[in-house]
Amino acid sequence: MSMTAPIRRMTVPQIRAKKGGDPIVSLTSYHAHTAAIVDKYADFILVGDSLGMVMHGMESTIGVPLDLMIMHGRAVVRGTKRALIVVDMPFGTYEESPNMAFRNAAKIMKETACGAVKLEGGARMAETIRFLTERGIPVMAHIGLTPQSSHVMGGFKTQGRDEDTWAAHIDDAVAVANAGAFALVVEGVVEPLADKITAAVDIPTIGIGASAQCDGQILVLEDMLGLNPWVPKFVKKYGDLGPAIEQAVSDYASEVKSRAFPGEDHVYR
Ligand code: KIV
């Protein structure tokens, strides 16, 4: 018999059932300690492949390896107990075939103990999403501005500025929902298109730079904390930790240089 109480995390069906209900709160997190804070407030936490840029100084998410996602995924699962943990499938680990996607998604789920994976792409990924969900892997889809395709898109560009493109984005949303995705990140699309996408699907939409009418919102934690020197225009900063960290580091450096640190309260006697 187990001596510990079972962990009651938010489940995939619970997230799915939030369609049209109370807005879903979500953030990214890549470490055990920040995840433990986010865990108190978020319905799900995304271990996003944005970690390549935010934590590892990469220029895009294209170079993020699977093992790095697994390492950060494990840390976030360890640091949390109530949010659903979703781990991004990095570029090149799922697009080639449903079989390849299954192998890598199963590896992520087995090695991190996360509850779901996320992958980018609309109608073109529908067959893969169906293949994964039919085999026990819950999939969050991601459409609109899909950073892993930034080279094809010509950069990180807002989608749907031209109304003629709306039908294709809505088709993407419907295709991934019909294929079994339990939720859908809608990134960087103009507000009226995001609203049409939300109305077109029976799964929750999670907006990022999209619309307040999405069924939930997500932000990159370091962006909203003011830790990244550059953030997209749509990001609201809820904190300004960059300058606070710099001040603390500079105070410490001055004290060390003037031999004021450690003070008498900070040494063993
Ligand atoms: O990688 C990521 O952090 C993401 C979110 C921005 C949705 O995909």
mmCIF file of C-alpha atoms and ligand atoms in Angstrom:
data_model
loop_
_atom_site.group_PDB
_atom_site.id
_atom_site.type_symbol
_atom_site.label_atom_id
_atom_site.label_comp_id
_atom_site.label_asym_id
_atom_site.label_seq_id
_atom_site.Cartn_x
_atom_site.Cartn_y
_atom_site.Cartn_z
ATOM 1 C CA MET A 1 0.000 0.000 0.000
ATOM 2 C CA SER A 2 1.296 3.482 -0.818
ATOM 3 C CA MET A 3 2.150 5.664 2.205
ATOM 4 C CA THR A 4 1.615 8.931 0.367
ATOM 5 C CA ALA A 5 -1.671 10.577 -0.567
ATOM 6 C CA PRO A 6 -2.341 10.440 -4.319
ATOM 7 C CA ILE A 7 -1.556 13.627 -6.199
ATOM 8 C CA ARG A 8 -4.745 15.139 -7.565
ATOM 9 C CA ARG A 9 -3.709 17.047 -10.629
ATOM 10 C CA MET A 10 -5.934 18.836 -13.075
ATOM 11 C CA THR A 11 -6.794 16.307 -15.776
ATOM 12 C CA VAL A 12 -7.099 16.585 -19.533
ATOM 13 C CA PRO A 13 -10.907 16.023 -19.442
ATOM 14 C CA GLN A 14 -11.201 18.750 -16.778
ATOM 15 C CA ILE A 15 -9.348 21.222 -18.992
ATOM 16 C CA ARG A 16 -11.450 20.219 -21.989
ATOM 17 C CA ALA A 17 -14.647 20.673 -19.991
ATOM 18 C CA LYS A 18 -13.730 24.318 -19.362
ATOM 19 C CA LYS A 19 -14.769 25.238 -22.917
ATOM 20 C CA GLY A 20 -16.996 28.297 -22.615
ATOM 21 C CA GLY A 21 -16.690 28.302 -18.806
ATOM 22 C CA ASP A 22 -14.347 29.934 -16.311
ATOM 23 C CA PRO A 23 -11.256 31.183 -18.172
ATOM 24 C CA ILE A 24 -8.296 28.806 -18.093
ATOM 25 C CA VAL A 25 -5.158 30.224 -16.449
ATOM 26 C CA SER A 26 -1.843 28.996 -17.783
ATOM 27 C CA LEU A 27 1.797 30.023 -17.929
ATOM 28 C CA THR A 28 5.017 28.497 -19.109
ATOM 29 C CA SER A 29 7.583 27.299 -16.612
ATOM 30 C CA TYR A 30 10.875 25.510 -17.036
ATOM 31 C CA HIS A 31 12.168 25.033 -13.483
ATOM 32 C CA ALA A 32 10.979 23.283 -10.330
ATOM 33 C CA HIS A 33 11.021 26.438 -8.192
ATOM 34 C CA THR A 34 9.095 28.796 -10.498
ATOM 35 C CA ALA A 35 6.706 25.963 -11.369
ATOM 36 C CA ALA A 36 5.926 25.496 -7.652
ATOM 37 C CA ILE A 37 4.753 29.133 -7.507
ATOM 38 C CA VAL A 38 2.811 28.989 -10.774
ATOM 39 C CA ASP A 39 1.233 25.711 -9.661
ATOM 40 C CA LYS A 40 -0.852 27.549 -7.053
ATOM 41 C CA TYR A 41 -2.676 29.576 -9.709
ATOM 42 C CA ALA A 42 -2.513 27.798 -13.070
ATOM 43 C CA ASP A 43 -4.818 25.136 -14.484
ATOM 44 C CA PHE A 44 -2.000 23.907 -16.664
ATOM 45 C CA ILE A 45 1.704 24.695 -16.984
ATOM 46 C CA LEU A 46 3.408 24.489 -20.345
ATOM 47 C CA VAL A 47 7.033 23.451 -20.529
ATOM 48 C CA GLY A 48 7.344 25.353 -23.782
ATOM 49 C CA ASP A 49 10.146 24.991 -26.276
ATOM 50 C CA SER A 50 10.484 28.773 -25.845
ATOM 51 C CA LEU A 51 12.927 27.644 -23.143
ATOM 52 C CA GLY A 52 15.518 27.398 -25.923
ATOM 53 C CA MET A 53 15.348 31.175 -26.370
ATOM 54 C CA VAL A 54 14.440 32.239 -22.830
ATOM 55 C CA MET A 55 16.825 30.017 -20.877
ATOM 56 C CA HIS A 56 19.477 28.912 -23.320
ATOM 57 C CA GLY A 57 19.960 32.026 -25.438
ATOM 58 C CA MET A 58 18.990 30.411 -28.756
ATOM 59 C CA GLU A 59 17.762 32.649 -31.595
ATOM 60 C CA SER A 60 14.709 30.510 -32.249
ATOM 61 C CA THR A 61 13.082 27.325 -30.984
ATOM 62 C CA ILE A 62 14.293 25.316 -33.984
ATOM 63 C CA GLY A 63 17.434 23.992 -32.285
ATOM 64 C CA VAL A 64 15.810 22.720 -29.099
ATOM 65 C CA PRO A 65 16.615 19.037 -28.569
ATOM 66 C CA LEU A 66 14.168 16.465 -27.201
ATOM 67 C CA ASP A 67 16.388 15.642 -24.219
ATOM 68 C CA LEU A 68 16.371 19.265 -23.082
ATOM 69 C CA MET A 69 12.564 19.305 -23.106
ATOM 70 C CA ILE A 70 12.571 16.092 -21.088
ATOM 71 C CA MET A 71 15.034 17.467 -18.531
ATOM 72 C CA HIS A 72 12.991 20.641 -17.944
ATOM 73 C CA GLY A 73 9.730 18.677 -18.078
ATOM 74 C CA ARG A 74 10.935 16.448 -15.244
ATOM 75 C CA ALA A 75 11.922 19.451 -13.139
ATOM 76 C CA VAL A 76 8.488 21.046 -13.573
ATOM 77 C CA VAL A 77 6.639 17.834 -12.752
ATOM 78 C CA ARG A 78 8.788 17.451 -9.608
ATOM 79 C CA GLY A 79 8.061 21.014 -8.511
ATOM 80 C CA THR A 80 4.278 20.841 -8.887
ATOM 81 C CA LYS A 81 1.309 18.922 -7.583
ATOM 82 C CA ARG A 82 -1.940 20.320 -8.934
ATOM 83 C CA ALA A 83 -1.607 21.786 -12.445
ATOM 84 C CA LEU A 84 -1.704 19.641 -15.570
ATOM 85 C CA ILE A 85 1.807 19.649 -17.050
ATOM 86 C CA VAL A 86 2.049 19.889 -20.831
ATOM 87 C CA VAL A 87 5.420 19.462 -22.551
ATOM 88 C CA ASP A 88 6.169 20.848 -26.028
ATOM 89 C CA MET A 89 7.372 18.479 -28.730
ATOM 90 C CA PRO A 90 10.388 20.242 -30.251
ATOM 91 C CA PHE A 91 10.921 20.841 -33.964
ATOM 92 C CA GLY A 92 11.879 17.727 -35.908
ATOM 93 C CA THR A 93 10.505 15.208 -33.412
ATOM 94 C CA TYR A 94 6.964 14.729 -34.774
ATOM 95 C CA GLU A 95 6.396 16.198 -38.241
ATOM 96 C CA GLU A 96 7.819 13.318 -40.315
ATOM 97 C CA SER A 97 5.220 10.671 -39.493
ATOM 98 C CA PRO A 98 2.630 9.661 -36.903
ATOM 99 C CA ASN A 99 4.906 6.764 -35.878
ATOM 100 C CA MET A 100 7.807 9.080 -35.201
ATOM 101 C CA ALA A 101 5.514 11.427 -33.284
ATOM 102 C CA PHE A 102 4.212 8.548 -31.168
ATOM 103 C CA ARG A 103 7.715 7.309 -30.320
ATOM 104 C CA ASN A 104 8.866 10.737 -29.183
ATOM 105 C CA ALA A 105 5.633 11.726 -27.418
ATOM 106 C CA ALA A 106 5.657 8.421 -25.517
ATOM 107 C CA LYS A 107 9.290 9.066 -24.525
ATOM 108 C CA ILE A 108 8.355 12.529 -23.223
ATOM 109 C CA MET A 109 5.417 11.165 -21.246
ATOM 110 C CA LYS A 110 7.322 8.205 -19.803
ATOM 111 C CA GLU A 111 10.445 10.145 -18.857
ATOM 112 C CA THR A 112 8.764 13.281 -17.459
ATOM 113 C CA ALA A 113 5.437 11.924 -16.131
ATOM 114 C CA CYS A 114 3.724 14.933 -17.733
ATOM 115 C CA GLY A 115 0.028 14.740 -18.588
ATOM 116 C CA ALA A 116 0.023 15.817 -22.234
ATOM 117 C CA VAL A 117 2.161 17.045 -25.115
ATOM 118 C CA LYS A 118 1.772 20.055 -27.388
ATOM 119 C CA LEU A 119 2.683 20.245 -31.040
ATOM 120 C CA GLU A 120 2.461 22.962 -33.670
ATOM 121 C CA GLY A 121 0.434 22.846 -36.872
ATOM 122 C CA GLY A 122 -3.166 22.745 -38.030
ATOM 123 C CA ALA A 123 -4.794 20.552 -40.689
ATOM 124 C CA ARG A 124 -1.428 19.117 -41.750
ATOM 125 C CA MET A 125 -0.955 17.637 -38.239
ATOM 126 C CA ALA A 126 -4.518 16.285 -37.893
ATOM 127 C CA GLU A 127 -3.614 12.711 -38.849
ATOM 128 C CA THR A 128 -0.791 12.693 -36.287
ATOM 129 C CA ILE A 129 -3.001 14.161 -33.555
ATOM 130 C CA ARG A 130 -5.585 11.441 -34.196
ATOM 131 C CA PHE A 131 -2.866 8.744 -34.160
ATOM 132 C CA LEU A 132 -1.517 9.964 -30.800
ATOM 133 C CA THR A 133 -4.842 10.472 -29.020
ATOM 134 C CA GLU A 134 -6.141 7.075 -30.159
ATOM 135 C CA ARG A 135 -3.028 5.581 -28.535
ATOM 136 C CA GLY A 136 -3.366 7.321 -25.180
ATOM 137 C CA ILE A 137 -1.389 10.518 -25.680
ATOM 138 C CA PRO A 138 -3.378 13.707 -25.045
ATOM 139 C CA VAL A 139 -2.448 16.446 -27.494
ATOM 140 C CA MET A 140 -2.729 20.203 -27.182
ATOM 141 C CA ALA A 141 -2.546 21.770 -30.642
ATOM 142 C CA HIS A 142 -1.012 25.153 -31.528
ATOM 143 C CA ILE A 143 -2.034 27.251 -34.539
ATOM 144 C CA GLY A 144 -1.713 30.807 -35.844
ATOM 145 C CA LEU A 145 1.822 32.063 -35.320
ATOM 146 C CA THR A 146 3.752 28.825 -34.938
ATOM 147 C CA PRO A 147 7.349 29.705 -33.991
ATOM 148 C CA GLN A 148 8.795 26.416 -35.255
ATOM 149 C CA SER A 149 7.680 27.492 -38.759
ATOM 150 C CA SER A 150 9.080 31.010 -38.436
ATOM 151 C CA HIS A 151 11.415 30.470 -41.403
ATOM 152 C CA VAL A 152 8.468 29.624 -43.659
ATOM 153 C CA MET A 153 6.374 32.471 -42.221
ATOM 154 C CA GLY A 154 9.216 34.983 -42.704
ATOM 155 C CA GLY A 155 9.610 35.692 -38.986
ATOM 156 C CA PHE A 156 7.386 36.008 -35.925
ATOM 157 C CA LYS A 157 4.515 37.690 -37.756
ATOM 158 C CA THR A 158 0.963 38.334 -36.591
ATOM 159 C CA GLN A 159 -1.366 36.091 -38.562
ATOM 160 C CA GLY A 160 -4.722 36.974 -40.112
ATOM 161 C CA ARG A 161 -4.098 40.617 -40.955
ATOM 162 C CA ASP A 162 -5.470 39.774 -44.399
ATOM 163 C CA GLU A 163 -9.081 38.589 -44.011
ATOM 164 C CA ASP A 164 -8.658 36.285 -47.019
ATOM 165 C CA THR A 165 -6.465 34.029 -44.849
ATOM 166 C CA TRP A 166 -9.029 33.587 -42.069
ATOM 167 C CA ALA A 167 -10.773 30.567 -43.587
ATOM 168 C CA ALA A 168 -7.508 28.591 -43.626
ATOM 169 C CA HIS A 169 -6.844 29.330 -39.936
ATOM 170 C CA ILE A 170 -10.404 28.365 -38.995
ATOM 171 C CA ASP A 171 -10.052 25.155 -41.032
ATOM 172 C CA ASP A 172 -6.851 24.417 -39.082
ATOM 173 C CA ALA A 173 -8.657 24.838 -35.777
ATOM 174 C CA VAL A 174 -11.578 22.639 -36.800
ATOM 175 C CA ALA A 175 -9.229 19.967 -38.191
ATOM 176 C CA VAL A 176 -7.197 19.614 -34.969
ATOM 177 C CA ALA A 177 -10.333 19.661 -32.810
ATOM 178 C CA ASN A 178 -11.949 16.956 -34.955
ATOM 179 C CA ALA A 179 -8.747 14.922 -34.767
ATOM 180 C CA GLY A 180 -8.987 14.788 -30.967
ATOM 181 C CA ALA A 181 -6.876 17.651 -29.621
ATOM 182 C CA PHE A 182 -8.177 18.538 -26.141
ATOM 183 C CA ALA A 183 -7.217 22.230 -26.314
ATOM 184 C CA LEU A 184 -5.764 24.649 -28.810
ATOM 185 C CA VAL A 185 -3.174 27.382 -28.375
ATOM 186 C CA VAL A 186 -3.995 30.293 -30.699
ATOM 187 C CA GLU A 187 -0.903 32.457 -30.949
ATOM 188 C CA GLY A 188 -0.411 35.867 -32.551
ATOM 189 C CA VAL A 189 -3.586 36.152 -34.621
ATOM 190 C CA VAL A 190 -5.733 39.289 -34.978
ATOM 191 C CA GLU A 191 -8.488 39.523 -32.386
ATOM 192 C CA PRO A 192 -11.570 39.021 -34.615
ATOM 193 C CA LEU A 193 -10.013 35.901 -36.122
ATOM 194 C CA ALA A 194 -9.213 34.523 -32.647
ATOM 195 C CA ASP A 195 -12.861 35.086 -31.699
ATOM 196 C CA LYS A 196 -14.065 33.252 -34.811
ATOM 197 C CA ILE A 197 -11.708 30.345 -34.048
ATOM 198 C CA THR A 198 -13.016 30.170 -30.463
ATOM 199 C CA ALA A 199 -16.581 30.071 -31.770
ATOM 200 C CA ALA A 200 -15.766 27.431 -34.394
ATOM 201 C CA VAL A 201 -14.391 24.702 -32.111
ATOM 202 C CA ASP A 202 -15.783 22.766 -29.168
ATOM 203 C CA ILE A 203 -12.412 22.598 -27.379
ATOM 204 C CA PRO A 204 -10.905 25.403 -25.278
ATOM 205 C CA THR A 205 -8.783 27.948 -27.093
ATOM 206 C CA ILE A 206 -5.782 29.316 -25.181
ATOM 207 C CA GLY A 207 -4.821 32.738 -26.449
ATOM 208 C CA ILE A 208 -1.403 34.326 -26.556
ATOM 209 C CA GLY A 209 -1.435 37.759 -28.168
ATOM 210 C CA ALA A 210 -4.869 36.853 -29.554
ATOM 211 C CA SER A 211 -8.118 37.795 -27.764
ATOM 212 C CA ALA A 212 -9.565 38.142 -24.260
ATOM 213 C CA GLN A 213 -12.504 36.063 -25.541
ATOM 214 C CA CYS A 214 -10.364 32.921 -25.848
ATOM 215 C CA ASP A 215 -11.277 30.230 -23.320
ATOM 216 C CA GLY A 216 -7.975 30.794 -21.530
ATOM 217 C CA GLN A 217 -4.697 32.676 -21.739
ATOM 218 C CA ILE A 218 -1.031 31.766 -21.641
ATOM 219 C CA LEU A 219 2.111 33.884 -21.342
ATOM 220 C CA VAL A 220 5.785 33.061 -21.124
ATOM 221 C CA LEU A 221 6.534 33.473 -17.413
ATOM 222 C CA GLU A 222 9.846 35.286 -17.870
ATOM 223 C CA ASP A 223 8.156 37.744 -20.278
ATOM 224 C CA MET A 224 5.413 38.731 -17.842
ATOM 225 C CA LEU A 225 7.924 38.944 -14.980
ATOM 226 C CA GLY A 226 10.085 41.438 -16.861
ATOM 227 C CA LEU A 227 13.068 39.106 -17.004
ATOM 228 C CA ASN A 228 13.541 39.185 -20.758
ATOM 229 C CA PRO A 229 15.182 42.311 -22.174
ATOM 230 C CA TRP A 230 12.880 42.125 -25.236
ATOM 231 C CA VAL A 231 9.259 40.980 -25.200
ATOM 232 C CA PRO A 232 6.571 41.020 -27.884
ATOM 233 C CA LYS A 233 4.359 44.141 -27.887
ATOM 234 C CA PHE A 234 1.259 42.320 -26.648
ATOM 235 C CA VAL A 235 2.918 41.138 -23.406
ATOM 236 C CA LYS A 236 1.779 42.894 -20.247
ATOM 237 C CA LYS A 237 4.515 42.975 -17.604
ATOM 238 C CA TYR A 238 3.144 41.990 -14.210
ATOM 239 C CA GLY A 239 6.559 42.323 -12.589
ATOM 240 C CA ASP A 240 9.935 43.913 -13.244
ATOM 241 C CA LEU A 241 12.328 41.332 -11.883
ATOM 242 C CA GLY A 242 15.198 42.068 -14.281
ATOM 243 C CA PRO A 243 16.154 45.376 -12.586
ATOM 244 C CA ALA A 244 15.486 43.869 -9.119
ATOM 245 C CA ILE A 245 17.921 41.019 -9.816
ATOM 246 C CA GLU A 246 20.490 43.412 -11.218
ATOM 247 C CA GLN A 247 20.247 45.616 -8.115
ATOM 248 C CA ALA A 248 20.730 42.610 -5.804
ATOM 249 C CA VAL A 249 23.714 41.330 -7.797
ATOM 250 C CA SER A 250 25.312 44.762 -7.881
ATOM 251 C CA ASP A 251 24.803 45.249 -4.087
ATOM 252 C CA TYR A 252 26.408 41.867 -3.479
ATOM 253 C CA ALA A 253 29.349 42.645 -5.779
ATOM 254 C CA SER A 254 30.001 45.971 -3.999
ATOM 255 C CA GLU A 255 29.906 44.326 -0.569
ATOM 256 C CA VAL A 256 32.282 41.562 -1.655
ATOM 257 C CA LYS A 257 34.721 44.096 -3.123
ATOM 258 C CA SER A 258 34.660 46.240 0.030
ATOM 259 C CA ARG A 259 34.980 43.139 2.286
ATOM 260 C CA ALA A 260 31.636 44.011 3.892
ATOM 261 C CA PHE A 261 30.305 40.574 2.942
ATOM 262 C CA PRO A 262 29.903 38.236 4.685
ATOM 263 C CA GLY A 263 28.853 40.217 7.743
ATOM 264 C CA GLU A 264 28.998 38.634 11.184
ATOM 265 C CA ASP A 265 25.462 37.186 10.853
ATOM 266 C CA HIS A 266 26.519 35.320 7.723
ATOM 267 C CA VAL A 267 29.450 33.220 8.943
ATOM 268 C CA TYR A 268 29.538 30.031 10.999
ATOM 269 C CA ARG A 269 31.175 30.378 14.382
HETATM 270 O O1 KIV B 1 6.967 27.469 -26.359
HETATM 271 C C1 KIV B 1 6.118 28.146 -25.751
HETATM 272 O O2 KIV B 1 6.388 28.731 -24.688
HETATM 273 C C2 KIV B 1 4.781 28.223 -26.321
HETATM 274 C C3 KIV B 1 3.851 29.248 -25.752
HETATM 275 C C4 KIV B 1 4.314 30.589 -26.084
HETATM 276 C C5 KIV B 1 2.456 28.999 -26.138
HETATM 277 O O3 KIV B 1 4.474 27.514 -27.222
#
